[in-house]
């Protein structure tokens, strides 16, 4: 980040970094850029544990985390037995991916820090193809963790036998059955299956039957409430062990909590009282962004905050360019971000 | 000096194939009006979710303009910026539902079409999303004020999203917004899937599965292929999660068609399917096709009507005649348009084509020839135009060097008869060309090959060794002005290809269609020979040409060089020509528009009336639905409350939501109907407000239901039903409904009335008339009229005045004579000087009026002036004598001594239009005065004075008589007119100048039109 921008953030907003797209957080010794992560994208907590600091446990997130922690504690997982399956229900943009990553991170932490997580986007209605993809991911997992005695299982059928174009579920099933022998005690492999539609609801049980003996934790994502109910019914029976959680959009209160939390993470230690809390965002702006009764997904919310903040920076930055100390002085109201900035950014985003 | 050329105003063989852009669009027919009426009705009703579709037919003979009408109807449907539509035009050869679906329907749907449908469906769902309202723990305490008020510039994120989406011109943009998760509402895709699933409920899951993948970046192409009837491999099938690898049966195809139409309807996306020339299978197809055709038409009609879309079936009369009653049960006779030109319409059609160059058909045809044309044309548009084209060619070919069309036209009966005879063999003209070429090649022992092709090079015929052809021949048949240039371009390009592939080959072109000398001359620069096909002379000319085809190498080189340079020039020339032709066509179209504007205006009025009525129905329906919803909202108003028979809250919510859906549908219809009405924007703004309030209401109902469903509420008010005023402030709910009612009233008030429409139609008519005859010309003619009127008025006024002055002068002289006669007989009476002076003054005034000249008041009476002066001088003398007269006293007398009846000057003057002359009371003894007692006579003159006075009076009388003899009994008109012109030359010319100008402009226009 250029020096002028840092000076601007610090002097105008008492922020040590851009709160929505920081390059690094020196106080927590995190270099986001070097780590290949960004706060503007779903938090990859599984890979970079330090991001847990930015995972705001508000509203539905808090509920989900509590349920997961309680469930894992009750099951004693990881620590033996078949891996459980999870279902995260919620519309796109409510933080499902971050939640899945957090879930993986929890399992990894409880398991001693050894686990793999892969996102498996479903691009077909062909279960065989999905299983084939999963077989390849299992192979990677085995290689990465040097799990012994698994080569034979993979050698049961060659790829040509399986036929990647129209993979044989039967052959793949046999491979997974064989792999259960060697992978039962191996580090967990977490697969985030995105997503399960009503048409694919049967896959949950079938995938679970094939993969849970391999200590593969299946995390299904869905935006269909009917799947949530179906999963609950399923795990209430004997065939599946698991937990469903539901995420929702954030209301005004939750949004404020999220924003306050994010700004605090980057607020300088010597920030004046006026530069705390939601500053520079005007509290009223939140009321207008999310009027009573309305909710907005965290992804869109973060994007709107980021966009509005960037518009403000863009406005102020010309006066900082090539400015010699003493730095330009702004009236306090010039620094504020009212709703107009948020709506302006949002309109622009929709048009572009 | 350039030679002015004029061209055939009629197209040759005007066949519409893919569009009507290249031909002037004639709409002045009853068939058009009927067809457009049906399409307009369809468009106006389509927004209603329950609207039935339409199945219409078009019947007529070959060439009657059925296809033309289809394209006109297509243009009519697409003439809406609110209603989205997809038009599919097909000519099927088989009566097979599967073939029709796969080859003529589904394959015409592109990926973008389906994506647009999905997008519009999603946009519709988004419109139905309202911002959520709060659920309060204290249901009765929730205040609505904040939620209901509108704060301009303070829109919520959801409102911003809704507004932006409403303004998206590219429907697919909404897909991008959803993909980028930029919309604050969620679950759109899920709701979309649920609705589509409902559509596909009875049709099998595969349609839904495939359709729901249309926008998938990975699987969209596969899904489209399946929908279009393509076969999928097993893995592809599994990728899509389908049970079947493809649509293979007619029954599947019918279901697929029904499904797709249902999906389009859900997205408010109209489909117009035009099945043209169905005689291809119904009367000209195989026996099986003929048997199946009725079934196919019935199925199609049922499907389109059932799903709310528009089917247009067009065919020749014989095909329709084969159809049985059950077909007409589905395609009603009233919805079948018969293509037939009435004689008036035929005349209008010809007028339209003649408008630009000749003014009207009457300038081109003799009256008898027009009747013959109509008879021979057999009410058939194509045949009439064909005949007109040929007859014109025949008439003008009699003297090709003539440049003045007036010497060649009008077309006579014999020209038409000849044209009709020739036309019958016209279809064989191309065959005749081929036979001639083939025969001559045989004679000359030259190999002949038809449709020669080598790589990408194609040519109609070649003569000679195919590896090194001696002659390449291209036969061309264009339709009309633009088609001619386009065909010429193709030939020019072909000539380039021949030059590069076969430099030794001679290239000739045979034109059997429309061609002008201009284009033929240009073509001759890049080809070796251009033949304009003539059965009589072609063979000889072609044989001659073949004999001259052997070249020396030097000649070849020179020829190629000259053709190469000509080719470059030619392209530019063609560009120019195309431009001017396009202008001509445009001019023709404009002329047609003007011709048709009158009936268009009438049609518009009828349409407006219809739309107005429909709008009235829609508003009434909206009002009724709002009232019904309102009656359900308040516990105090509810019959449920009175009867204590509460509806279960969920059931009530569903009922209310249905009412709200119905209101939305009517709003949408109102939006479509409103599109072409006056004050549309204002109307639309209110519609939007109303839509927003309905959305809010929907959310209130949802929230109210959520509150009622809470255990705490259920416990507090068991079995109490669902009412808005339980949950929200009653006053504010009332306010919301009042606002909705107010908006509806506002719409009803704004809704244009029929009377206003009629006035507007009349004004439009006037405006159109003014426009047609050109506003400037109208002003010029008005000015000319004013100029002429002013001149006439001034002339008339001067003429009347001339007569009046003469008459007045005559009266004055008579009056003087009377007075003198009296004086002569009564010289002793007291005659006051001033009375005579009054006479003099009167005479002076009359004399002054007689003066002529540019600044004078009369034009022919000036010669009377000296006589008047003479009388005046005599009167002067009389005055003098009266002043010096001697008097003697006289006794009081009772009456006049002689009691002579003196004509009353007053009476005689009263009928004169001249100046009013009031004789002095002393010299004008009225009978009453004469008879009245007690009038004292003045002192009498002495005898000598009396004699002098009498003498003077006699002289005055004599002078008056001389003056009187000169007064004309009537004014000489020619003399007057000459004098008037001489005196007012300049103002007369100024007054007539606009008239002169207008006449000149009209003449010039006529001249230029002829020249064109």
mmCIF file of N, CA and C in Angstrom, chain B residues 55 73 112 149 189 284 297 306 341 389 417 508 512 567 654-655 667-668 672 811 816 872 880 930 939 1000:
data_model
loop_
_atom_site.group_PDB
_atom_site.id
_atom_site.type_symbol
_atom_site.label_atom_id
_atom_site.label_comp_id
_atom_site.label_asym_id
_atom_site.label_seq_id
_atom_site.Cartn_x
_atom_site.Cartn_y
_atom_site.Cartn_z
ATOM 1 N N UNK B 55 -55.366 -18.823 -31.560
ATOM 2 C CA UNK B 55 -54.976 -19.585 -32.745
ATOM 3 C C UNK B 55 -55.687 -18.927 -33.914
ATOM 4 N N UNK B 73 -47.800 -8.923 -39.190
ATOM 5 C CA UNK B 73 -48.303 -9.246 -37.844
ATOM 6 C C UNK B 73 -47.145 -9.422 -36.872
ATOM 7 N N UNK B 112 -29.521 -18.020 -26.054
ATOM 8 C CA UNK B 112 -29.841 -16.702 -25.496
ATOM 9 C C UNK B 112 -31.334 -16.543 -25.234
ATOM 10 N N UNK B 149 -43.973 5.209 4.625
ATOM 11 C CA UNK B 149 -43.699 6.514 4.026
ATOM 12 C C UNK B 149 -42.617 6.393 2.960
ATOM 13 N N UNK B 189 -33.447 -18.474 -7.234
ATOM 14 C CA UNK B 189 -33.258 -19.678 -8.042
ATOM 15 C C UNK B 189 -34.148 -20.809 -7.536
ATOM 16 N N UNK B 284 -50.496 -31.125 -50.254
ATOM 17 C CA UNK B 284 -49.476 -31.552 -51.229
ATOM 18 C C UNK B 284 -48.566 -32.625 -50.665
ATOM 19 N N UNK B 297 -52.743 -29.750 -36.554
ATOM 20 C CA UNK B 297 -53.240 -28.380 -36.353
ATOM 21 C C UNK B 297 -54.056 -28.277 -35.076
ATOM 22 N N UNK B 306 -53.897 -23.218 -24.867
ATOM 23 C CA UNK B 306 -53.833 -23.660 -23.469
ATOM 24 C C UNK B 306 -52.716 -23.007 -22.682
ATOM 25 N N UNK B 341 -58.073 -8.868 -52.127
ATOM 26 C CA UNK B 341 -58.070 -7.420 -52.333
ATOM 27 C C UNK B 341 -59.388 -6.992 -52.970
ATOM 28 N N UNK B 389 -46.389 -4.541 -63.552
ATOM 29 C CA UNK B 389 -44.980 -4.441 -63.935
ATOM 30 C C UNK B 389 -44.802 -4.747 -65.431
ATOM 31 N N UNK B 417 -53.467 -6.673 -71.749
ATOM 32 C CA UNK B 417 -53.794 -7.989 -72.315
ATOM 33 C C UNK B 417 -52.535 -8.729 -72.706
ATOM 34 N N UNK B 508 -20.563 -14.265 -69.125
ATOM 35 C CA UNK B 508 -21.739 -13.473 -69.500
ATOM 36 C C UNK B 508 -22.868 -13.667 -68.497
ATOM 37 N N UNK B 512 -33.057 -12.300 -66.297
ATOM 38 C CA UNK B 512 -34.451 -12.595 -66.637
ATOM 39 C C UNK B 512 -35.418 -11.819 -65.753
ATOM 40 N N UNK B 567 -13.904 -2.896 -62.013
ATOM 41 C CA UNK B 567 -14.497 -3.522 -60.833
ATOM 42 C C UNK B 567 -14.413 -2.596 -59.617
ATOM 43 N N UNK B 654 -53.088 -17.897 2.187
ATOM 44 C CA UNK B 654 -53.013 -18.334 0.787
ATOM 45 C C UNK B 654 -54.064 -17.626 -0.067
ATOM 46 N N UNK B 655 -55.222 -17.469 0.511
ATOM 47 C CA UNK B 655 -56.289 -16.788 -0.229
ATOM 48 C C UNK B 655 -55.881 -15.330 -0.520
ATOM 49 N N UNK B 667 -52.000 -5.468 -12.748
ATOM 50 C CA UNK B 667 -51.079 -4.328 -12.857
ATOM 51 C C UNK B 667 -50.216 -4.476 -14.099
ATOM 52 N N UNK B 668 -49.770 -5.687 -14.304
ATOM 53 C CA UNK B 668 -48.906 -5.957 -15.466
ATOM 54 C C UNK B 668 -49.695 -5.705 -16.755
ATOM 55 N N UNK B 672 -49.038 -3.013 -19.811
ATOM 56 C CA UNK B 672 -48.976 -3.299 -21.260
ATOM 57 C C UNK B 672 -50.012 -2.459 -22.013
ATOM 58 N N UNK B 811 -77.501 63.573 -56.794
ATOM 59 C CA UNK B 811 -78.492 64.051 -55.824
ATOM 60 C C UNK B 811 -78.242 65.503 -55.475
ATOM 61 N N UNK B 816 -79.869 71.137 -55.707
ATOM 62 C CA UNK B 816 -79.621 72.551 -56.037
ATOM 63 C C UNK B 816 -80.687 73.040 -57.011
ATOM 64 N N UNK B 872 -70.934 75.870 -58.990
ATOM 65 C CA UNK B 872 -70.516 76.536 -57.760
ATOM 66 C C UNK B 872 -70.315 78.045 -58.014
ATOM 67 N N UNK B 880 -73.754 86.606 -53.961
ATOM 68 C CA UNK B 880 -73.436 88.051 -53.991
ATOM 69 C C UNK B 880 -74.716 88.865 -54.165
ATOM 70 N N UNK B 930 -96.103 74.455 -44.328
ATOM 71 C CA UNK B 930 -96.842 75.336 -45.233
ATOM 72 C C UNK B 930 -98.282 75.522 -44.770
ATOM 73 N N UNK B 939 -89.348 89.853 -44.790
ATOM 74 C CA UNK B 939 -89.591 91.008 -45.648
ATOM 75 C C UNK B 939 -89.337 90.656 -47.095
ATOM 76 N N UNK B 1000 -46.324 28.381 -58.743
ATOM 77 C CA UNK B 1000 -44.995 28.005 -59.240
ATOM 78 C C UNK B 1000 -44.454 26.785 -58.512
#
